[in-house]
PDB file of C-alpha atoms in Angstrom:
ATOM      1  CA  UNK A 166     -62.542 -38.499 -26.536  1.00 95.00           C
ATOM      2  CA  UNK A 167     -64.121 -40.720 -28.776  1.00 92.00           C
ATOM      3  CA  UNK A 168     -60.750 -43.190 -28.212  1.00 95.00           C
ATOM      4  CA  UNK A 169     -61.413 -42.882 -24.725  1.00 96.00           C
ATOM      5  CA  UNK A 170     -64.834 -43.998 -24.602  1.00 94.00           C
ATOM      6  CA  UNK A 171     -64.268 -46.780 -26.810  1.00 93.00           C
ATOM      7  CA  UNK A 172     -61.044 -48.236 -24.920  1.00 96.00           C
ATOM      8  CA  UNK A 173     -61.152 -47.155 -21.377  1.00 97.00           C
ATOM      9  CA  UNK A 174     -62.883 -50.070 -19.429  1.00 97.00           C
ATOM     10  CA  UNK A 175     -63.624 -47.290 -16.792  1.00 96.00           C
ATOM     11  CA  UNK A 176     -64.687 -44.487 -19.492  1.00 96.00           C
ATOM     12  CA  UNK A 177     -67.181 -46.728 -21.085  1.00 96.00           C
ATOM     13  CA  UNK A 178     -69.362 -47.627 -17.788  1.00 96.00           C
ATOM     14  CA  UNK A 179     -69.715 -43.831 -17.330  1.00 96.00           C
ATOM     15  CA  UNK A 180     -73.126 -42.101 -17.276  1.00 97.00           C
ATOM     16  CA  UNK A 181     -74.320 -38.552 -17.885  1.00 97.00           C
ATOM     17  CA  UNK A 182     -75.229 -38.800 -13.498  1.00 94.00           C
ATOM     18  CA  UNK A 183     -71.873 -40.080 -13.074  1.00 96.00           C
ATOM     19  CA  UNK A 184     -69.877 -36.975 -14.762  1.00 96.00           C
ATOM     20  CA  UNK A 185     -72.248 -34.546 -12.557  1.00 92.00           C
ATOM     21  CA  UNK A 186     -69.590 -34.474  -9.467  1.00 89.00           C
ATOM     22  CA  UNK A 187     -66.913 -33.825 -11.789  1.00 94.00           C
ATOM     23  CA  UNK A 188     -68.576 -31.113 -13.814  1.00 94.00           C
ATOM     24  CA  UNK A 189     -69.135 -29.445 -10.607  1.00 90.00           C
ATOM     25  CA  UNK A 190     -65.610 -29.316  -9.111  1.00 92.00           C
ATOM     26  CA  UNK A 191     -64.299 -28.853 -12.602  1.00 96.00           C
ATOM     27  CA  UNK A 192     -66.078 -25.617 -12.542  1.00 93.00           C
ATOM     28  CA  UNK A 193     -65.542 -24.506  -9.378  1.00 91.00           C
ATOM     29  CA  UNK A 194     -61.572 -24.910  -9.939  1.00 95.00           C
ATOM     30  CA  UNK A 195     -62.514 -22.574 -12.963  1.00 95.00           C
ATOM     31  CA  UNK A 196     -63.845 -19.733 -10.690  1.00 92.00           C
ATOM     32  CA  UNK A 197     -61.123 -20.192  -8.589  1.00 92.00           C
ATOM     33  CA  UNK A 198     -58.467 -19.747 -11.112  1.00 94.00           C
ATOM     34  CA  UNK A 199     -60.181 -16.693 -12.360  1.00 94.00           C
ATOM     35  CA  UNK A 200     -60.807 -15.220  -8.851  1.00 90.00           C
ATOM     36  CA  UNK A 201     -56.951 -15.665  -8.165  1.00 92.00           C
ATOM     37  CA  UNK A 202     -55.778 -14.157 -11.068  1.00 94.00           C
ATOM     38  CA  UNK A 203     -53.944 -17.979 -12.097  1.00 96.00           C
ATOM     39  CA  UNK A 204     -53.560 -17.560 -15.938  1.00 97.00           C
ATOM     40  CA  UNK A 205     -51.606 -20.668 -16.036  1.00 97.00           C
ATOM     41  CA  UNK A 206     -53.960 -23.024 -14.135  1.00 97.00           C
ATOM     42  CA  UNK A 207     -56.780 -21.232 -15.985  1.00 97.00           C
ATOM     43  CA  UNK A 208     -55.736 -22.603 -19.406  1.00 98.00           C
ATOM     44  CA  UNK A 209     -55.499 -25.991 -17.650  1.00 97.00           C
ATOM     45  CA  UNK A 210     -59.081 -25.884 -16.175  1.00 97.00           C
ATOM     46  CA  UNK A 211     -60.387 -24.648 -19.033  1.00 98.00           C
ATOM     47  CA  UNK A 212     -59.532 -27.924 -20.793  1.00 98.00           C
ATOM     48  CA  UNK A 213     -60.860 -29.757 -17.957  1.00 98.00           C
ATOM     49  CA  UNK A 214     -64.136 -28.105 -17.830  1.00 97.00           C
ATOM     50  CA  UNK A 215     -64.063 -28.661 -21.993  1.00 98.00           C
ATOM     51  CA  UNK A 216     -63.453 -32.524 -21.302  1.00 98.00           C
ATOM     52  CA  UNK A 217     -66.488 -32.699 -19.359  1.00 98.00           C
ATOM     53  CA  UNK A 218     -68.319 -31.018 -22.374  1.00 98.00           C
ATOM     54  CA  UNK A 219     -66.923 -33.443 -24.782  1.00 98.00           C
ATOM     55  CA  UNK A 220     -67.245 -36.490 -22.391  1.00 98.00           C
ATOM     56  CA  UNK A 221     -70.864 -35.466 -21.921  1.00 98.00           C
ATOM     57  CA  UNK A 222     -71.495 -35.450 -25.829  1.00 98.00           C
ATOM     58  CA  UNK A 223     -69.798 -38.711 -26.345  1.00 97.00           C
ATOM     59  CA  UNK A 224     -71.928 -40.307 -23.931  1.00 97.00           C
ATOM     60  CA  UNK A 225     -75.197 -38.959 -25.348  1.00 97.00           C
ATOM     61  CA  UNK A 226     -74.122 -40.179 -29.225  1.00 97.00           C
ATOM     62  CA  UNK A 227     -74.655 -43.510 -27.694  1.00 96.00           C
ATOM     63  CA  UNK A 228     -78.073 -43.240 -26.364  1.00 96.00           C
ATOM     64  CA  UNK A 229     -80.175 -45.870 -28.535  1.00 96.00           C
ATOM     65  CA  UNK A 230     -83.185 -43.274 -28.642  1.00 97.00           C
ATOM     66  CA  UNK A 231     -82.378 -39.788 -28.763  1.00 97.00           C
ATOM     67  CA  UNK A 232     -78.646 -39.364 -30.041  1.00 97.00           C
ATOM     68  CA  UNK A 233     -76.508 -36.092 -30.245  1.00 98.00           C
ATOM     69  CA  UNK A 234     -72.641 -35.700 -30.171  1.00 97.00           C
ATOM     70  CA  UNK A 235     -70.135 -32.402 -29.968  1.00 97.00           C
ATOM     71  CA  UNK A 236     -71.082 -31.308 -33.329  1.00 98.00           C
ATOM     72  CA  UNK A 237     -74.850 -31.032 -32.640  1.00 98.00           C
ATOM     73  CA  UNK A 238     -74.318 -29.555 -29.455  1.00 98.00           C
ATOM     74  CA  UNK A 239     -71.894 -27.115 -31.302  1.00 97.00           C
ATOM     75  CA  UNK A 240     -74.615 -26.603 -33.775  1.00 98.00           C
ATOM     76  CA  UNK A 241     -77.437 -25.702 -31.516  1.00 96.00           C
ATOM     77  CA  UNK A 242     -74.712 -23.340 -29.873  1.00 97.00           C
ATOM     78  CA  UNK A 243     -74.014 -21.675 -32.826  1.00 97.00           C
ATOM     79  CA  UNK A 244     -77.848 -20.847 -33.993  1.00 95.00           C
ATOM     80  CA  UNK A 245     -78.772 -19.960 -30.424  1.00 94.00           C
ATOM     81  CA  UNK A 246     -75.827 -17.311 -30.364  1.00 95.00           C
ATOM     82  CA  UNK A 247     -76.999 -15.635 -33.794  1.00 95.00           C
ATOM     83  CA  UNK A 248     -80.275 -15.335 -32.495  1.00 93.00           C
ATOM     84  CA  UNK A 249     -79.810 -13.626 -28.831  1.00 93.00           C
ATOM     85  CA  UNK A 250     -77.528 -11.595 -31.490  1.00 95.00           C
ATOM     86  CA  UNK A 251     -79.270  -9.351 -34.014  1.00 94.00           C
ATOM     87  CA  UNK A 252     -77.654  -6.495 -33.310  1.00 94.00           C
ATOM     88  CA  UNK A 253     -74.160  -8.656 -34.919  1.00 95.00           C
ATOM     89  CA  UNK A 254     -75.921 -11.176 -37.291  1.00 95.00           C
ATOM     90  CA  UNK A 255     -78.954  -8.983 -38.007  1.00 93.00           C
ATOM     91  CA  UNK A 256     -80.293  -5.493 -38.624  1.00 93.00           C
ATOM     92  CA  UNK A 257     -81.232  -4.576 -35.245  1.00 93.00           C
ATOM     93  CA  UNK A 258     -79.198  -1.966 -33.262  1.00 94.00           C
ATOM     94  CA  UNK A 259     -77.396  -1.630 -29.750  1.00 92.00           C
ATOM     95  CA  UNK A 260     -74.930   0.788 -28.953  1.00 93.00           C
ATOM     96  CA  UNK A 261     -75.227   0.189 -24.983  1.00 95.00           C
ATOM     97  CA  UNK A 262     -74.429  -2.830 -22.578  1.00 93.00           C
ATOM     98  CA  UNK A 263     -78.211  -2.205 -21.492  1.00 93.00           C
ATOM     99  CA  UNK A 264     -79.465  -2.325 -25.236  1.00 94.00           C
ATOM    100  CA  UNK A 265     -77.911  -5.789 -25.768  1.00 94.00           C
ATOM    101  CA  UNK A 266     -79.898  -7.337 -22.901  1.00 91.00           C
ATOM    102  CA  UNK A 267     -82.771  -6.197 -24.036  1.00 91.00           C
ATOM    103  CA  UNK A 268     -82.546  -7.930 -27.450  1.00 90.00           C
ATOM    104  CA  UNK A 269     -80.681 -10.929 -25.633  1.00 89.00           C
ATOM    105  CA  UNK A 270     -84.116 -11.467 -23.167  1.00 83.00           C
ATOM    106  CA  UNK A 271     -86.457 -10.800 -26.007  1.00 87.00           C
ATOM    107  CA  UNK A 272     -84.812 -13.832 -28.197  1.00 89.00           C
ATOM    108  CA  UNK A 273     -84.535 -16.087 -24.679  1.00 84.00           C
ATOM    109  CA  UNK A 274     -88.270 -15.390 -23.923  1.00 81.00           C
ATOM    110  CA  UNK A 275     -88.879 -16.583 -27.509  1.00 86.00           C
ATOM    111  CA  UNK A 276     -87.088 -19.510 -26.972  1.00 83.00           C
ATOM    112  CA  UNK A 277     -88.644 -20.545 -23.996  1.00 78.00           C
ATOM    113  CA  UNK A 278     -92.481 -20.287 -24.575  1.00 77.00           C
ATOM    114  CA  UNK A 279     -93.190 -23.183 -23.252  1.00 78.00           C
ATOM    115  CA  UNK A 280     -92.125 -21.688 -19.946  1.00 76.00           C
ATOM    116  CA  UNK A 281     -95.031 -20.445 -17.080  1.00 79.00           C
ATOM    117  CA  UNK A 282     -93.239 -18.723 -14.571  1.00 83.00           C
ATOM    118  CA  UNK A 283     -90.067 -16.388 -14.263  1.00 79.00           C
ATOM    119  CA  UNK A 284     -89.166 -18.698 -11.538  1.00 82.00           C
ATOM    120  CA  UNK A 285     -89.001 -22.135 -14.078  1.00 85.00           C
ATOM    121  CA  UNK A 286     -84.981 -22.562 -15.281  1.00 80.00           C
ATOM    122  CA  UNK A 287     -83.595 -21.951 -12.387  1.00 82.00           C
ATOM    123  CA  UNK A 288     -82.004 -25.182 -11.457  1.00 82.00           C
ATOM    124  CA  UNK A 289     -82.958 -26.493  -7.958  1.00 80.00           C
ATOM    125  CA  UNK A 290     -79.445 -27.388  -7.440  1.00 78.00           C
ATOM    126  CA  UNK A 291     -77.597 -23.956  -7.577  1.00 80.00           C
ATOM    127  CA  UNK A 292     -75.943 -23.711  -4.489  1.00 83.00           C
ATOM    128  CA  UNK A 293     -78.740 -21.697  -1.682  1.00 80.00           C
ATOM    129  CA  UNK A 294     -76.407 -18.498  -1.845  1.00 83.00           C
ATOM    130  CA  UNK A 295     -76.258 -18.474  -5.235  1.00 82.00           C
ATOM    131  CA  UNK A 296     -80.108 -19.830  -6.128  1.00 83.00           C
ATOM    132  CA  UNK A 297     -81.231 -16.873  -3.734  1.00 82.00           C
ATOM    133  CA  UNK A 298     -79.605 -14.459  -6.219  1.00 79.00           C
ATOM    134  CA  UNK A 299     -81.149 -15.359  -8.878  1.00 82.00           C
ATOM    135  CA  UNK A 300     -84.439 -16.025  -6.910  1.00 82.00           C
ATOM    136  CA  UNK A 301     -84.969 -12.585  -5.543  1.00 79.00           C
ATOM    137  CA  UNK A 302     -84.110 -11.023  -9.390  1.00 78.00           C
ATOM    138  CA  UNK A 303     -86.874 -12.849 -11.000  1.00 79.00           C
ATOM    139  CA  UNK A 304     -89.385 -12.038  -7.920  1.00 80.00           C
ATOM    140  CA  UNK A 305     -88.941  -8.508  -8.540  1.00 77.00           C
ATOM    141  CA  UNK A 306     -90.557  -8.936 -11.842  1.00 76.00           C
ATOM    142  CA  UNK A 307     -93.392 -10.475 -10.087  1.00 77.00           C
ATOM    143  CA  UNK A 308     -94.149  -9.115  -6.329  1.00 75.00           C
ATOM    144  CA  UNK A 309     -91.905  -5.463  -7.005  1.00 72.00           C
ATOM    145  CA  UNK A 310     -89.779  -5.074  -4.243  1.00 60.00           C
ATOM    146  CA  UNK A 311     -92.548  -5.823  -1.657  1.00 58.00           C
ATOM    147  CA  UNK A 312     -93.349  -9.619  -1.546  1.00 53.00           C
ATOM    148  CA  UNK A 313     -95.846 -10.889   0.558  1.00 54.00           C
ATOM    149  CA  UNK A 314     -93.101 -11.818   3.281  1.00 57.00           C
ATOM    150  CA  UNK A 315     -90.923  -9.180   2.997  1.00 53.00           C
ATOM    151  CA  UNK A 316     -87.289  -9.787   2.474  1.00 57.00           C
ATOM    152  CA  UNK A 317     -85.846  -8.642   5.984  1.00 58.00           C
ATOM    153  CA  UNK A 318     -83.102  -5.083   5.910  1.00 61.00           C
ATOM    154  CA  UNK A 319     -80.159  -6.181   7.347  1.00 58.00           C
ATOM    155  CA  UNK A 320     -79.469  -3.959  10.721  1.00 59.00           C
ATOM    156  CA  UNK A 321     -76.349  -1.987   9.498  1.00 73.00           C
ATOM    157  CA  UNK A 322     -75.898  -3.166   5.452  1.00 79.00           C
ATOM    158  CA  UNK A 323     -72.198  -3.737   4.326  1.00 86.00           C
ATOM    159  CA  UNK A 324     -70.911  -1.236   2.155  1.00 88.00           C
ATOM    160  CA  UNK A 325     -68.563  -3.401  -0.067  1.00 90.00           C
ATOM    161  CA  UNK A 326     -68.099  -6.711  -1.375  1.00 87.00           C
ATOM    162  CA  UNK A 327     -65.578  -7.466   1.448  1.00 87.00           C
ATOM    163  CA  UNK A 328     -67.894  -6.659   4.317  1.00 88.00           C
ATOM    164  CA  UNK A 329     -70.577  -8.411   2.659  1.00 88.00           C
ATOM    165  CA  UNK A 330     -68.485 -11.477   2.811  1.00 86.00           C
ATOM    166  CA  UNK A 331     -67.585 -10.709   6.328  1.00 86.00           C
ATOM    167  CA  UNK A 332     -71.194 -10.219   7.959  1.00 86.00           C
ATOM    168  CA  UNK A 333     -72.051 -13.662   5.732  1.00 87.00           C
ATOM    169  CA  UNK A 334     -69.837 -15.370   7.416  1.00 84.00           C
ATOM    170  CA  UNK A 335     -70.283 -13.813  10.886  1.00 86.00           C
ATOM    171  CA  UNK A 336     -73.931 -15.484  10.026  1.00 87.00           C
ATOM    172  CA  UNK A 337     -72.347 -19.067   9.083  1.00 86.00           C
ATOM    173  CA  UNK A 338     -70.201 -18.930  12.194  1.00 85.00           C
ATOM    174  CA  UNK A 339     -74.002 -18.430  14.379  1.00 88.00           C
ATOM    175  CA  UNK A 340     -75.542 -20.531  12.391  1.00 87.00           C
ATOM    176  CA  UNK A 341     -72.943 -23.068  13.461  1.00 86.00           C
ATOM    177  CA  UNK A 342     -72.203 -21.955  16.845  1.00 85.00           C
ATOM    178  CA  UNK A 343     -76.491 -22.517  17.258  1.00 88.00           C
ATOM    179  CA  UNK A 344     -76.694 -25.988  15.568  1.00 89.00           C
ATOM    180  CA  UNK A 345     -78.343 -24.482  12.655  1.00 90.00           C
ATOM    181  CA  UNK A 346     -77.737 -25.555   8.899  1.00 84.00           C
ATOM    182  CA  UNK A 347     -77.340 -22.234   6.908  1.00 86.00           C
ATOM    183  CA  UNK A 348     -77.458 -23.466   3.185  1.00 86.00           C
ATOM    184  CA  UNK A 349     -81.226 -25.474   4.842  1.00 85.00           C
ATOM    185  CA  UNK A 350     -82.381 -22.409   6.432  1.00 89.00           C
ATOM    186  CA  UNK A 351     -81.847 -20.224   3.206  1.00 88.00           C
ATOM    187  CA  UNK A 352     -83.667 -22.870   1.052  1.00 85.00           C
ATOM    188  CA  UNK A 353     -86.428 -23.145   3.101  1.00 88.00           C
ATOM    189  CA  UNK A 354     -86.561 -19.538   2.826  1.00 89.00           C
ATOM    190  CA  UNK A 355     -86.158 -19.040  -0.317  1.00 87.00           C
ATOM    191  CA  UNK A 356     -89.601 -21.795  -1.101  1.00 86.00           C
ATOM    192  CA  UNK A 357     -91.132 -19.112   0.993  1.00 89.00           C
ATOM    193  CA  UNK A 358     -90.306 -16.605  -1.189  1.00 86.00           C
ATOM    194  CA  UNK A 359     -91.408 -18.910  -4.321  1.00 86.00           C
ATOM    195  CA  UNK A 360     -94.595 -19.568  -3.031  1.00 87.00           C
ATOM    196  CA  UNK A 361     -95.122 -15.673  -3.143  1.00 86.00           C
ATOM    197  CA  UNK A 362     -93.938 -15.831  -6.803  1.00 85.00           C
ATOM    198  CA  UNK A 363     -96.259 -18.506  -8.032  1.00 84.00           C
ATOM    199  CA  UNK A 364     -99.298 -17.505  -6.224  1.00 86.00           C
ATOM    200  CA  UNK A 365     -99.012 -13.940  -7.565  1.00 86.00           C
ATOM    201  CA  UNK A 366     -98.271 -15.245 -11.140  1.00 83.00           C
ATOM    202  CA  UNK A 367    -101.923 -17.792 -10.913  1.00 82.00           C
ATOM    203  CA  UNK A 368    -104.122 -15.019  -9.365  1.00 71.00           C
TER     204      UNK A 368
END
């Protein structure tokens, strides 16, 4: 990597906003190799997605300021790990899946003082599907299962993955069929739904 930085005329004009497209479909051809069961082309994007890792470090050990390269980021890695892990590096105890998290959120909370709302970390741009996910799991915490707009029951709920996917994409196909954008509409819901969050959090 280092080589590559240093000789590649096209390498060396590269910027951490540059690499951001090809982290993203780097990773995305990593879930899809897992979701199809494609052991071979999941070695193979593995090493592309750890490229981008390593191309991202090389490109921060040249910032004139605040410098890091693969072994600091392997560093802060490696401490971070032992800490959200007592129950392997330390004395503490868990003997259930459920038991781990707990010790796992207790050393993140730590870690992120500095933090002033459950909603703060998740990144504005997670895809709307996804960021509503995670959204609606950290509301709970705040509004219960009762925010001040209430999250709408579907009519007749799926009952498996594979219909869930099925009545989602029924909705895409309206949403299209009507004009709409569906990955708009669910953000704009979803800032609904924030709004909730923060104004229960302040008062």
């Amino acid at each position: 990597m280092r080589q590559v930085r240093e000789r590649c005329v096209w390498s060396q004009r590269i910027t951490h906003r540059d690499l951001v497209p090809y982290l993203i479909e780097e990773s995305h051809e990593v879930i899809d190799a897992v979701e199809t069961g494609d052991r071979a082309e999941l070695r193979e994007e593995l090493g592309d997605l750890l490229w981008q890792v390593l191309f991202h470090s090389a490109v921060a050990a040249q910032h004139p300021d605040d410098p890091f390269d693969i072994d600091d980021v392997a560093r802060g890695l490696t401490e971070k790990m032992v800490r959200r892990h007592p129950h392997v590096f330390g004395d503490a105890v868990a003997t259930t899946p459920e038991e781990v998290l707990v010790h796992w959120n207790a050393a993140k909370a730590a870690e992120k003082r500095e933090r002033r709302s459950v909603l703060d970390g998740v990144p504005a741009g997670m895809p709307a599907l996804a960021r509503a996910q995670k959204v609606l799991g950290r509301a709970v915490k705040i509004l219960g299962d009762r925010p001040a707009e209430p999250v709408p029951e579907p009519v007749e709920g799926p009952a498996s993955e594979a219909e869930l996917g099925d009545a989602l994409l029924a909705l895409v196909a309206q949403a299209r069929a009507q004009g709409w954008d569906a990955e708009r509409a669910l953000r704009e819901r979803l800032r609904r739904i924030e709004a909730d969050v923060r104004a229960a959090e302040v008062g």
